[in-house]
PDB file of C-alpha atoms in Angstrom:
ATOM      1  CA  GLN A  19     -18.804   0.676   4.060  1.00  0.00           C
ATOM      2  CA  VAL A  20     -15.128   1.566   3.865  1.00  0.00           C
ATOM      3  CA  GLN A  21     -13.581   3.821   1.259  1.00  0.00           C
ATOM      4  CA  LEU A  22      -9.885   3.949   0.484  1.00  0.00           C
ATOM      5  CA  VAL A  23      -8.514   6.759  -1.645  1.00  0.00           C
ATOM      6  CA  GLU A  24      -4.925   6.738  -2.838  1.00  0.00           C
ATOM      7  CA  SER A  25      -3.032   9.853  -3.878  1.00  0.00           C
ATOM      8  CA  GLY A  26       0.494  11.046  -4.516  1.00  0.00           C
ATOM      9  CA  GLY A  27       1.289   9.151  -7.669  1.00  0.00           C
ATOM     10  CA  GLY A  28       2.898  10.764 -10.671  1.00  0.00           C
ATOM     11  CA  LEU A  29       5.842  10.811 -13.017  1.00  0.00           C
ATOM     12  CA  VAL A  30       9.332  10.784 -11.533  1.00  0.00           C
ATOM     13  CA  GLN A  31      12.809  10.179 -12.862  1.00  0.00           C
ATOM     14  CA  ALA A  32      14.794   7.127 -11.822  1.00  0.00           C
ATOM     15  CA  GLY A  33      16.491   7.766  -8.511  1.00  0.00           C
ATOM     16  CA  GLY A  34      13.760  10.124  -7.380  1.00  0.00           C
ATOM     17  CA  SER A  35      11.216   9.848  -4.609  1.00  0.00           C
ATOM     18  CA  LEU A  36       7.458   9.868  -4.177  1.00  0.00           C
ATOM     19  CA  ARG A  37       5.188   9.650  -1.184  1.00  0.00           C
ATOM     20  CA  LEU A  38       1.866   7.906  -1.594  1.00  0.00           C
ATOM     21  CA  SER A  39      -1.068   8.366   0.733  1.00  0.00           C
ATOM     22  CA  CYS A  40      -4.121   6.233   1.341  1.00  0.00           C
ATOM     23  CA  ALA A  41      -6.962   7.882   3.217  1.00  0.00           C
ATOM     24  CA  ALA A  42      -9.488   5.558   4.774  1.00  0.00           C
ATOM     25  CA  SER A  43     -13.006   6.625   5.625  1.00  0.00           C
ATOM     26  CA  GLY A  44     -16.295   5.102   6.540  1.00  0.00           C
ATOM     27  CA  ARG A  45     -18.537   4.871   9.516  1.00  0.00           C
ATOM     28  CA  ALA A  46     -16.505   3.845  12.567  1.00  0.00           C
ATOM     29  CA  PHE A  47     -13.542   2.815  10.452  1.00  0.00           C
ATOM     30  CA  SER A  48     -11.187   0.416  12.165  1.00  0.00           C
ATOM     31  CA  THR A  49      -8.610  -1.958  10.824  1.00  0.00           C
ATOM     32  CA  TYR A  50      -6.034  -4.528  11.818  1.00  0.00           C
ATOM     33  CA  LEU A  51      -3.725  -4.292   8.851  1.00  0.00           C
ATOM     34  CA  MET A  52      -3.209  -2.042   5.853  1.00  0.00           C
ATOM     35  CA  ALA A  53      -1.047  -2.715   2.866  1.00  0.00           C
ATOM     36  CA  TRP A  54       0.270  -1.481  -0.448  1.00  0.00           C
ATOM     37  CA  PHE A  55       0.192  -3.583  -3.579  1.00  0.00           C
ATOM     38  CA  ARG A  56       1.130  -2.653  -7.111  1.00  0.00           C
ATOM     39  CA  GLN A  57       0.326  -3.882 -10.572  1.00  0.00           C
ATOM     40  CA  PRO A  58       2.912  -3.227 -13.265  1.00  0.00           C
ATOM     41  CA  PRO A  59       1.689  -3.015 -16.841  1.00  0.00           C
ATOM     42  CA  GLY A  60       0.811  -6.446 -18.169  1.00  0.00           C
ATOM     43  CA  LYS A  61       1.655  -8.190 -14.903  1.00  0.00           C
ATOM     44  CA  GLU A  62      -0.083  -9.578 -11.862  1.00  0.00           C
ATOM     45  CA  ARG A  63      -0.709  -7.528  -8.750  1.00  0.00           C
ATOM     46  CA  GLU A  64       2.155  -7.873  -6.288  1.00  0.00           C
ATOM     47  CA  PHE A  65       2.740  -7.156  -2.648  1.00  0.00           C
ATOM     48  CA  VAL A  66       4.798  -4.107  -1.703  1.00  0.00           C
ATOM     49  CA  ALA A  67       4.443  -3.449   2.026  1.00  0.00           C
ATOM     50  CA  ALA A  68       2.083  -3.848   4.947  1.00  0.00           C
ATOM     51  CA  LEU A  69       1.658  -2.326   8.380  1.00  0.00           C
ATOM     52  CA  GLY A  70      -0.079  -3.705  11.442  1.00  0.00           C
ATOM     53  CA  TRP A  71      -2.347  -0.936  12.602  1.00  0.00           C
ATOM     54  CA  ILE A  72      -2.213  -1.602  16.328  1.00  0.00           C
ATOM     55  CA  LEU A  73       1.436  -2.500  16.909  1.00  0.00           C
ATOM     56  CA  GLY A  74       2.917  -0.778  13.879  1.00  0.00           C
ATOM     57  CA  ASN A  75       4.826  -3.854  12.752  1.00  0.00           C
ATOM     58  CA  THR A  76       5.802  -3.864   9.100  1.00  0.00           C
ATOM     59  CA  TRP A  77       6.434  -6.245   6.230  1.00  0.00           C
ATOM     60  CA  TYR A  78       8.155  -5.496   2.927  1.00  0.00           C
ATOM     61  CA  ALA A  79       8.699  -7.205  -0.377  1.00  0.00           C
ATOM     62  CA  ASP A  80      12.375  -8.028  -0.854  1.00  0.00           C
ATOM     63  CA  SER A  81      12.478  -5.828  -3.943  1.00  0.00           C
ATOM     64  CA  VAL A  82      11.706  -2.669  -1.966  1.00  0.00           C
ATOM     65  CA  LYS A  83      13.444  -3.265   1.362  1.00  0.00           C
ATOM     66  CA  GLY A  84      15.708  -0.412   2.322  1.00  0.00           C
ATOM     67  CA  ARG A  85      14.141   1.959  -0.210  1.00  0.00           C
ATOM     68  CA  PHE A  86      10.426   2.053   0.669  1.00  0.00           C
ATOM     69  CA  THR A  87       8.955   2.864   4.064  1.00  0.00           C
ATOM     70  CA  VAL A  88       5.368   2.281   5.112  1.00  0.00           C
ATOM     71  CA  SER A  89       3.905   4.376   7.922  1.00  0.00           C
ATOM     72  CA  ARG A  90       0.596   5.563   9.285  1.00  0.00           C
ATOM     73  CA  ASP A  91      -1.236   8.428  10.909  1.00  0.00           C
ATOM     74  CA  SER A  92      -3.724   6.645  13.105  1.00  0.00           C
ATOM     75  CA  ALA A  93      -5.598   9.810  14.005  1.00  0.00           C
ATOM     76  CA  GLU A  94      -6.202  10.563  10.333  1.00  0.00           C
ATOM     77  CA  ASN A  95      -6.723   6.924   9.277  1.00  0.00           C
ATOM     78  CA  THR A  96      -4.074   7.418   6.634  1.00  0.00           C
ATOM     79  CA  LEU A  97      -1.437   5.034   5.354  1.00  0.00           C
ATOM     80  CA  TYR A  98       1.695   6.275   3.646  1.00  0.00           C
ATOM     81  CA  LEU A  99       4.341   4.786   1.406  1.00  0.00           C
ATOM     82  CA  GLN A 100       7.580   6.706   1.090  1.00  0.00           C
ATOM     83  CA  MET A 101       9.398   5.506  -2.009  1.00  0.00           C
ATOM     84  CA  ASN A 102      13.037   6.456  -2.472  1.00  0.00           C
ATOM     85  CA  SER A 103      15.645   5.547  -5.073  1.00  0.00           C
ATOM     86  CA  LEU A 104      12.903   4.674  -7.497  1.00  0.00           C
ATOM     87  CA  LYS A 105      13.671   2.423 -10.426  1.00  0.00           C
ATOM     88  CA  PRO A 106      11.798   2.091 -13.724  1.00  0.00           C
ATOM     89  CA  ASP A 107      10.511  -1.324 -12.635  1.00  0.00           C
ATOM     90  CA  ALA A 108       8.485   0.461  -9.947  1.00  0.00           C
ATOM     91  CA  THR A 109       6.191   1.746 -12.672  1.00  0.00           C
ATOM     92  CA  ALA A 110       2.752   0.448 -11.740  1.00  0.00           C
ATOM     93  CA  VAL A 111      -0.650   1.282 -10.395  1.00  0.00           C
ATOM     94  CA  TYR A 112      -0.343   1.316  -6.619  1.00  0.00           C
ATOM     95  CA  TYR A 113      -3.261   0.150  -4.534  1.00  0.00           C
ATOM     96  CA  CYS A 114      -3.886   0.209  -0.838  1.00  0.00           C
ATOM     97  CA  ALA A 115      -5.894  -2.440   0.921  1.00  0.00           C
ATOM     98  CA  THR A 116      -7.232  -2.952   4.402  1.00  0.00           C
ATOM     99  CA  ASP A 117      -8.130  -5.870   6.639  1.00  0.00           C
ATOM    100  CA  THR A 118     -11.036  -4.709   8.775  1.00  0.00           C
ATOM    101  CA  LYS A 119     -11.915  -8.141  10.125  1.00  0.00           C
ATOM    102  CA  GLY A 120      -8.549  -9.258  11.353  1.00  0.00           C
ATOM    103  CA  THR A 121      -8.538 -12.283   9.086  1.00  0.00           C
ATOM    104  CA  VAL A 122      -5.370 -11.736   7.065  1.00  0.00           C
ATOM    105  CA  SER A 123      -2.867 -14.433   7.944  1.00  0.00           C
ATOM    106  CA  VAL A 124      -0.201 -13.612   5.386  1.00  0.00           C
ATOM    107  CA  PRO A 125       0.138  -9.904   4.565  1.00  0.00           C
ATOM    108  CA  ALA A 126       1.353 -10.613   1.036  1.00  0.00           C
ATOM    109  CA  ARG A 127      -1.823 -12.467   0.082  1.00  0.00           C
ATOM    110  CA  SER A 128      -3.932  -9.938  -1.754  1.00  0.00           C
ATOM    111  CA  TYR A 129      -7.077 -12.069  -1.675  1.00  0.00           C
ATOM    112  CA  GLU A 130      -7.232 -11.876   2.122  1.00  0.00           C
ATOM    113  CA  TYR A 131      -7.966  -8.150   2.238  1.00  0.00           C
ATOM    114  CA  ASP A 132     -11.553  -6.980   2.291  1.00  0.00           C
ATOM    115  CA  TYR A 133     -11.390  -3.426   0.934  1.00  0.00           C
ATOM    116  CA  TRP A 134      -9.342  -1.858  -1.821  1.00  0.00           C
ATOM    117  CA  GLY A 135      -8.758   1.581  -3.218  1.00  0.00           C
ATOM    118  CA  ARG A 136      -8.873   2.413  -6.909  1.00  0.00           C
ATOM    119  CA  GLY A 137      -5.172   2.969  -7.223  1.00  0.00           C
ATOM    120  CA  THR A 138      -2.759   5.706  -8.159  1.00  0.00           C
ATOM    121  CA  GLN A 139      -0.382   5.592 -11.110  1.00  0.00           C
ATOM    122  CA  VAL A 140       3.354   5.781 -10.527  1.00  0.00           C
ATOM    123  CA  THR A 141       5.608   6.111 -13.547  1.00  0.00           C
ATOM    124  CA  VAL A 142       9.387   6.068 -13.224  1.00  0.00           C
ATOM    125  CA  SER A 143      11.308   7.220 -16.284  1.00  0.00           C
ATOM    126  CA  LEU A 144      14.934   6.651 -17.158  1.00  0.00           C
TER     127      LEU A 144
END
């Protein structure tokens, strides 16, 4: 069983920064891909960023390119999301997800991931 625990959320003013973490654990944890999704209030869950665990290749939603950076610490099985120049529309619950079977074909497809964290709230005020 795999557990994902997000942290680092909070309240920040527009233009500020936050760094989210997602710690993965579980017996002999391994993964092919990890990602961040978010769900704004009253809206569907949406893709934010993903990172290929072996090669370190990355994907980003157009709305966050140039402002958000996804990275990893492979030794600690931890995924990060550095969020800069935050806007109020970034207010959401942020979730991390992992693909432990190597079956994700499109990183933005949330239904292809097999484990999810419980999320961390990010609120960006004006």
